[in-house]
Structure formats: C-alpha cells, structure tokens
Amino acid sequence: MTLYVLKRLLQAIPVFFGTTFLIYFMVFSMPGDPVLALFGDRTPNPAVLEAVREQYNLDQPFIVQYFLYIKDFFTGDLGVTFSGQSVNEIFARAFPTTLMLVTIAVVAEFILSVGFGLLSGLRKGKFADHASLLLALVLNSIPPFVALFVAQYFIGIKLGWAPVTVGANVTWGALMLPGITIALTIYVVGMRLMRGSVIEAREGDYVRTAYAKGLTSKRVIPVHVARNSLIPVITNTAASFGALIAGTTVTEGIFNIPGIGKVLYDAIGLSEVSTIVSFVTILTVMYIIVNILVDLLYAVLDPRIRYV
Amino acid sequence: MSDRHPDHYVAPVDETQPGAVDQVKLSARKSNMWLDAWRDLRKRPLFYVALVLALLVTVVALFPSWFTPLDPNAPGACLLADSNGAPVDGHPLGFTRQGCDVYSRIIYGASTSLTVGLLVVAITGAIGIPMGAIAGFYGGWVDSFLSRVGDIFFSIPYFLAAVVVMSVMSEYRNPLVISFAIGGFAWASLARIVRAEVLRNKNLEYVMASEAIGRSRGSTLLKHVLPNSMGPVIVTLTLSLGAAITAEATLSLLGIGLNGYMSWGNEIAQAQQTLRTNPSALFWPSLALTLTVLAFTFLGELIRDALDPKARARR
Amino acid sequence: MTETIPVTDSHGTVPVADPNQPLVSVRDLEVTFRTQNGPVNAVRGVSFDIFPGETVAIVGESGSGKSTTATALMKLLPGNGGISGGEVLVEGTNIVDHDEKKMAAIRGGVIGYVPQDPMSNLNPVWSVGFQVREAIRANGVASGKKEIEARAIEVLQQAGLQDAERRLSQFPHQFSGGMRQRVLIGIGLGADPKLLIADEPTSALDVTVQKVILDHIESLTKDNGTAVLLITHDLGLAAERASKVIVMNQGRIVEAGPSKDLLTNPQHPYTQRLIAAAPSLASRRLESTSAREEGADAATFDMAQMAERRAESVDADAAPVVSVKNLTKDFSIRKKGFRSEPFRAVDTISFDIPKGTTLALVGESGSGKSTAAKMILGLEEPTSGEITVNGTAMTGVSRKDLFKLRSRMQPVFQDPYSSLDPQRSIASSIAEPMRVHGISDKSVRRERVLELLDQVSLPAELFNRYPNELSGGQRQRVAIARALALKPDVVVLDEAVSALDVLVQAQILQLLADLQAELGLTYLFITHDLAVVRVIADNVAVMERGKIVESGSTDEIFESAKQPYTQRLLDAIPGAGLDWGV
C-alpha cells in the first residue's frame, strides 16, 4: 500500500510539471509581446503591469521564467490579478463557495447513480431499466449550460421555487438548483457503472457461491453485490469532483455564484488573460490532486491493490 | 432406479441418437462483429430517430438555403424595429434583441457547429489513435513515454485548456483554431481507450499467429490489432462529436468562441441578456444544439451497445 | 400413542438415518432457459437418486446439461433459467416450489457446493476468513465469535490449508488457485452437509494438484459419510471416483449405472463413442486412417506390431528437422519495491525431432514449455542456445532469413476462440501466410485455400464465412489449415486440443495423425495432458521448472518412467488404472 501511494505520487510529479509547463507555454510562446497577449486588447495600469512583469519574470529566458513561476507557485505566491488583487486572497474567498456547490452536485450525482443504477441493474431488461437509462442519456445529452438556463428560467423565474441568481447571499439552499441541475446532466456515467457491476455481480460466480453457502439475498445483495459494485461508482463520483471543480465556470457564471468559476468567468469576459492563466493553473493542479486522491481511495476500497 | 444398487440403465437409442460429432452447421446468414452489430442496430427504432436527426443536421449544414429563404448574413437582415418580436408569418420563431430572425440564424448556424464538431473529431482521432496504438502495441519505454505525455494532456481539463488558448488567440477566433483548442487536448482520453483496447487484442493468439507467419510488427498492428480495436474508437469519436459541439457553444457563450461566425453558441450568448423578456430567442438555438448533441450521443451509445454482445444479451 | 414405528413424520419427511432411502431424488427434471432465440430446454426428463454416503458422477461434454442439473438441485440457476417440470426431492421433500428462505436452510447445511473456477468464486473484496465465517454463521454450525473463528480454522485445516490461522485475514488474490480451491472446499464442507456437489472442482488446476484435491475431497467425505455429486467432463475421473456414473448428452441421460459396468460394457452408442475417444494410458499411438484400414484385416490391434510399423515408417538416421541445443530464456521479474530479479523460464534444454515424428513437450503450468515453443516459433528471443531447422540456424540470422525460415515452421495455438481474427473471413485467415510470403496470384491462393479446407475436412462453403459461425473444433481445423498453407516441415501445436471437448479432441487428433502420414509433417506438441501424449507422440520430453527432467520414446516414458516427477504426472492421470471397454 505505501508502495502504491509512493508510486502514485511519483507519477504525479512529471504530470504536475508537464501541465503547468504546457499552460505556461501556451501563453508565453505565442508570437508577439507576451505582456500584450496577457492583457488582450486592454491597457492595464502601470503598477499592475510592473507586478505582472515581475510575476512572470519576463526579462529572463523562457525556461527560467517558467521555473521562477513554479517556485513562486510552490511557495504559495499565486501572483496578482489584472486589477492588482492578490490571487491568494481571491482564491481564499472564492474557494469555499465552489466547494459547497461541487459538494451538492457530487452528493446528488452519487445518489442518482446508485439509486438508478441499482434499479436498472436489478430490473435488467425490464421497462424500468430501459426507461431510466433513456432518461439519463437524454439528460446527459443536454449541454450543461442549456440545462442551467432551462432550470433558471422555469424553476427560478417561472415557478419561483429557487433564487434565480445567487449573488453575495451564498447558502446551501441557494446552491441547490445549480448543483442538482449539474448532477442531472452527468449521473449517467455513474449510473451505468453501477448498473453494469450490479448485473455482473449478480451473475458473478462468487455471488452464486454465496447463495450456495446458505445465505439469503438480504445478506448477499448488500455484502456481495452492492459492496463490490460501489467501488467503481465511488471512484467515479470522486473523479467527477475534480472535473466539476474544474468546470464550474459556466455554472457559476450563469447563476452568478461568487466562486472560483465566477472569477474565471469574469476574467474571460474582460479578457484578463493573466488572471485566466493563474486560475486555470490552480484549477488544473486541484484536478490533478483530486485524481491522485481518487486513486488512493480506490486502493483503500479494493484489497487487490491494498495488499499486493 | 430407486434402490442403492441400480441397474445399468440405457436410454432408448432411437430417441437419443448422438448425431455427428462437430458437424458444420451453415446458417443462412453470415455473421461477424460488424454484421451482427448492424443487424442489431436495424432492429432498434431509436437508431432511426438518431440517424434521421443526424442526417437532417448534416443536410441543413450543407444546404442552409434549402430550409429558409432568408439570408441572415445579408446586410439589413436584422431590423431594430423587430427587436424581441413575436413570431410572425415568415419568421416562425420570432426575433432576437437585435431584430434578427431566429429561425434563419439557427439554420445558418448549423454548419459552424458541425464543422467544428467534425474537425475536433478528426484532430482527436489523428492524434489519439496513433498515440494509443503505438503505446499499447510496442510497450516498454515507448509506452512509458507516450503514456506520460498523454497523462499530461489528460490532466488538463480540455475545456480549461481551450479557455486559455482561445483567450490568448483573441485575434484568430475561427473554426480551425477553436477545433485545435478543443481537440488538441481531448485526444488524450481517446488515446487511453485505444491503448487499453490494443493491449487487450495484442496478446490474443491470432496476433501471435500472424507474427509467427512472418508478418512484421507494424503490419500486424495495422492489419489485425487496429481493425479489431476500432469498435470503442468509433463509439468514442461519435460521442465526442456531440461533446465538441457543446464545447464550441460553451466557449462562444463565454465570449471566447468564434468571432464573426454565425453559431448556436453565439446566438445563445446574445440571447442570454433577454432571458426574462424574450426566452424563446435563447431556447430555440438551445433546442437545436441539444437535439444535435442528442442525435450523436444516441448514435454512439447505440453503436456501443450493438458492438457488445454482452450488452445485447442484457437487454 | 400407537406402537408402530413411524416411517415418516408429520411433514412427510423421511428420517435421515435410513441408508436405503435416497438423500436426493430427481424425477423427470426439466430446466428451461429463456434466450433471445426463444426458450431452450437445457435439461430434459432427467431422473436419478443419490443415497447417503455414495458418490455419483454426472459426465458430459460442454452443453450436455450436467452443470445445469447440479445447480437446479440447489435452485441456483441463472436469472433466465428455471425448473419447468419434474421434482427434486431432498430428504423426501420436493424443493421445486421452495421459497428463498427454505432454500437457504437447505443450501450449505444439507447440500454443500464446490464450484469449478477457484479464481472467480471467492469475492475479491472480502478476506478469506470473512467468507468462511459467513458460511459457518449462516448455517448455525457454531455461534459466538470465538467458536466461529475456531470452526473456520478447523474447516480450513481439514481442507488441507496449512497455516490456516494466519491466512484467515488474507484476501483471495493472495492465494494460489489450488489454495483457493481448498478454501472453497472448506466452505462447501463447513456445515457438514449431507451432500456435496462438486462441479468440475479441479478442471482449472494442474494435474498433480488435481489429484491431491480430489483425494482430499474423497477422504473428507468418506470420513463424514457425506454423499458427493461429482460433475465432470472426464469419464476416467468419474469412473475412478464415483460408484455410479450418469452420462448426459444434449440435456438427457443416455446411460447410467455402476461405474465399472458402464466403463467396461457401455451400451449406448454415445457412451461407446466417449470411451473410444477418451485418451488414457491404455490407449495407443494413433495411426493415420489409411494405415488403420490397411491393418484392419487383423481383427485385433496389436500394440507391439503397431509400434513396429511406425518405427519402420520413421527413418531414425535421418537428420533431425528441428534441433534445439542448450536453449535458455531469462526474464526479469519485478519484485516488491523497485528491484527486479532474474528468472530462468527455460533452462538449457536440448532435443531433436526426427522428420515425420511427433515430440511431445510435457509439463504443468509454469514449467516453461510454452516459452520454449515461442522461442522456436521466433516469437521470443532466446537468451542463449541454438535452434536449427532443416540444418539452418534460426538464432543470430538476419531478418530476411528468419522470415524464410518461418514459412518452414507454423503454429497452432490453444484457444480456438482467439486464434482467428474475428474480422477476417475463413478464406482470408487461411490465405494470410501466402499473402505475407509473396504468393500474390489470387487464383492460386484461392485454389490452395479450397484444397486446405478439404484437407482439414471442412466444407468449401465456409470460404467466405466468419470464425464466430464455427464451433471450437472447427476453428481449430481452420487454424490447422492456416498452418499448412505454406507446406511447412514443422507444425508447433501449443496445447492445440486442450480446450476441446473429448469427442472433438479425438477427431482433431485423428486429423493431425492423418495429415502427418500424408504430408510427412513433423510435430512439436506442447501439452499438459499426458493422456493425449500417449495417442499422438513418438517421443516425450518432460519439463519441470524450465528443465527437461526426462525424455525418451513414448513407450519408455509410459512404461518405465525413471523420474519421480514423471511418475507423479502419470499417476495423476484420471482413470489411469481402470479397464476400458470397446
């Protein structure tokens, strides 16, 4: 197990450097003055320009610039935004909100996956199976922002059951509508994993052997079917946690939720490339970290990896 | 037979004739993976629905003028007098805030969406298939190297990467650039699928047989391993067509999509401002987008199902 | 207050102790599966009895309904199957309409079960101890944590698992196949059932392990007076282990009776066929069909005479077609941590194969026999040693020469379901070696493919059909045709008949013998199955842990093996000591 953890962490090192380098490269190897690129078609105030020049060490050769940038990143200095604010501060303020939103989405996704997956798998080939699979697939085909607009318009504006936008008033209740809407557009993956492994487990040899021991389905279903089926579903849900954190831009933009995604959304709208790069880097690193945790979680759940 | 020491029982031979050993039974129809999948697809009504939708979108994209007499690109196509106007004769879906005809803009937007979708699929396949196939088939350090490269691209959510590229390339917001921005990162997950599939196939005995015959490694990969790995690739590419169209629309919604091209994403972005007052200007292009994605998603899913005998048996 | 001794109690169940009442009685059992192509009757009108303490074997090929019958006794049929007629009486009670609760009481406690595949029958996410304790608790054999634990250890120790106490907390993937099968036997016998159903309990294991496990089941059940229902494809094994044998074909019982009787005096044509096809120690080297017809005037086969005839047809002084000298292969195996350790898979082996003969390379899994075959086929680079084919060295030659050599030597592999490219037509598969080796004329290839189909007795209509329309045996025929396409001198058969049912296996072996006589082929026959070796090989080399431990002519090896390992392999052949009819 320790070995597995160590191996996984070692693997993450080149990935970490590779991704940050790639993002850095995309911005700073573009033709022309990178500072101009960073500010798009807008003119920053001179103080910010100076701060940005310093942050990216533009007077140094490219590779040196990158390593100095990484050094700052590691020492916890995430740089400044276009308007001169500290990225650290903005991150600290916005991240809890994003975390709340993503938590709602992930919990909803998990419940939907397990519930419909179990229903579908246990009633394989029956009407309930076909109908729930079809529904999940249709929901999955709706582009997330379309789903969000529809939810916002009908449930927020027409029915008035939930706040149309969140704004400064961040509460669990206010985040329910966007969180659950997002969950509805993605749960098909987890549901199918659950369905597949329920079917596989039900027809699996070890399940028949469990019945042959004299166990009843009251014990076999939770202990031998559900337990095995949950491993892929849990890891899928955890993985979507990372993907959701990275993908909150549209959700937070449409519902005006003051999280990291909204910061990025605003920066995109104002063409503040330096802010975009900072936050894309942060989100990517978080995505990588979550993926490592998912692999470790998998190892904890599956003894075949836990005890090698 | 109901005692401890039974007699020697022999079934009546004429009722239980053993028949010839391993006789060849020629069924009326040929059967292989693709033929079986095709037969299965033909039996599913949803397949026709998805196929008709996908073909319709393609025809609309190729020949928009067949579907509307209006040319939304013509000067004076939009009249501010019509701003947020309700449907009238000749303008079945009403007008946008700028007074443009919603229906004709949707019709003309189809070609952009489809072009980007197909370009992304082409880029994804062109990078992902060789990367995955070479890594999986040759193994060793080649695999280690290519897989690590793939990991790096896989670890940047492709939408975020596209956001960075499109923000930086603010002067080149055309279909080719946006397709590279999306496909340039989306290939990594396809490469993983191809690699896994090639790994599964390369240890099968027909591959060993092919090499023992004297076929070279590369030729074995191309002639045996890759063709047998194409099932999941076709599924993934079909699904990614829908995902790419969504990604393009999302980027346009954020204002970093296509510049100066009529696209569903741009229409939706524009209509966003009038969601309360004129929701139909937002919902009609959204519906067009959703139906298109739906068509390709269902095509992909149905092909996936049809190619998998286990899934077929599960229905 | 009557004086009569009750024969049945108020529920109509027979008291268990009576050895003359059947423990399980099956009457006109019908099992039906719902499939996409409509209902399929897998078991049709099957009736038999199992008495307390006796061992009954059901023998049949795959698809005969033998396993379905066994699972029907416990009502563990898969979701799309069900008992559609007849009765299953367990201790006098019909269980066909029993609900789950009543069945749970019978399973484990009255009927124990040992499944076929030890790799898939233990739940990978729970420890072995958990799965044993669960079985004990469910059947109320012991209660209280300590008692259950103690019983679990006892059960596993009885099943032959040393060190049971320590291993309880381990997970299935930390056990070898044989060890897992012991755990499953422990679970099956954990609640002292009256009947143990053993469904091909050893077919996934090496022969020597097979024998140990079967011996163990036998002694455990004898001690406790447990009846056994043994499901197997191996008639020899059935006759050796069971007092009563039931032969099934296509869902019906074709013949049943005391095992000796059945074996020496089979009545039904199907049983006769099975017995004729089953290779055993008493079998003889197969002759080609034509040679057999020649000698058919003689009413009986004389082994010595036959061996002589074969010896005449083989020119012992001719240069060997294949010659292997000091062939060695090292792999490096990843060990715990980042270290790797060299592992010698094949250890300086040498042998010659004279033209027109068959050398069998025999060994259990991990003996290195398949690695040796791969090196000879050029699929694996030898670490050291020499391979010569027709006097030309294969090692250290240019790619071009190796390419030419490859046409002289062609393979047939084990798994009929993966040996042909599923997307290629039969003709395309057979013609592939010709295309690769530059026979570009399409009509020439077409003629040759038709000729080859005829040689392996397949109809020409298969020409543009696909592999998944064929059975396993037919696919192996196609693979043989492909191997013969370039008229090679040597065919390397790597477990080529191991995956086939016995009747099909006999057919393919006969085909191989015919082809050898007709085309003067030389075979290298890699197998784990000594019984098959007896009927196909002229010479035998026995491999153990990478080394050839013994070699000689087939008769020498079978009649006077010198090495204890060879002797153990021979002893492990099921039904070795039995007299066979026909």
Short mmCIF file of C-alpha atoms in Angstrom, two decimals, chain C residues 6 9 48 90 94 103 128 157 180 231 247 293 295 324 353 360 368 370 373 399 429 448 497 529 540 568 575 579:
data_model
loop_
_atom_site.label_atom_id
_atom_site.label_comp_id
_atom_site.label_asym_id
_atom_site.label_seq_id
_atom_site.Cartn_x
_atom_site.Cartn_y
_atom_site.Cartn_z
CA PRO C 6 -43.26 -44.02 12.23
CA ASP C 9 -43.01 -37.79 10.43
CA PHE C 48 -31.65 -40.19 -10.65
CA VAL C 90 -34.30 -33.56 -0.89
CA ASN C 94 -39.96 -31.54 -3.08
CA MET C 103 -33.75 -22.97 0.16
CA VAL C 128 -10.96 -15.42 3.17
CA GLN C 157 -7.16 -27.08 8.15
CA ARG C 180 -8.37 -21.09 -3.23
CA ILE C 231 -19.83 -33.12 -12.20
CA VAL C 247 -23.74 -39.95 -18.80
CA GLU C 293 -7.62 -49.51 -42.82
CA GLY C 295 -4.23 -53.21 -40.85
CA VAL C 324 17.41 -27.46 -30.12
CA ILE C 353 12.84 -34.07 -33.63
CA ALA C 360 5.59 -34.00 -27.01
CA GLY C 368 8.47 -23.21 -19.37
CA SER C 370 5.14 -22.51 -23.81
CA ALA C 373 7.55 -23.07 -28.07
CA ARG C 399 15.56 -10.84 -40.50
CA SER C 429 -7.30 -16.23 -42.47
CA ARG C 448 -4.87 -23.61 -52.25
CA VAL C 497 -6.50 -29.65 -28.40
CA ASP C 529 -2.12 -33.66 -20.77
CA VAL C 540 8.30 -37.31 -24.97
CA ARG C 568 3.69 -38.36 -10.34
CA GLY C 575 -8.70 -43.30 -14.66
CA ASP C 579 -10.05 -51.19 -17.60
#
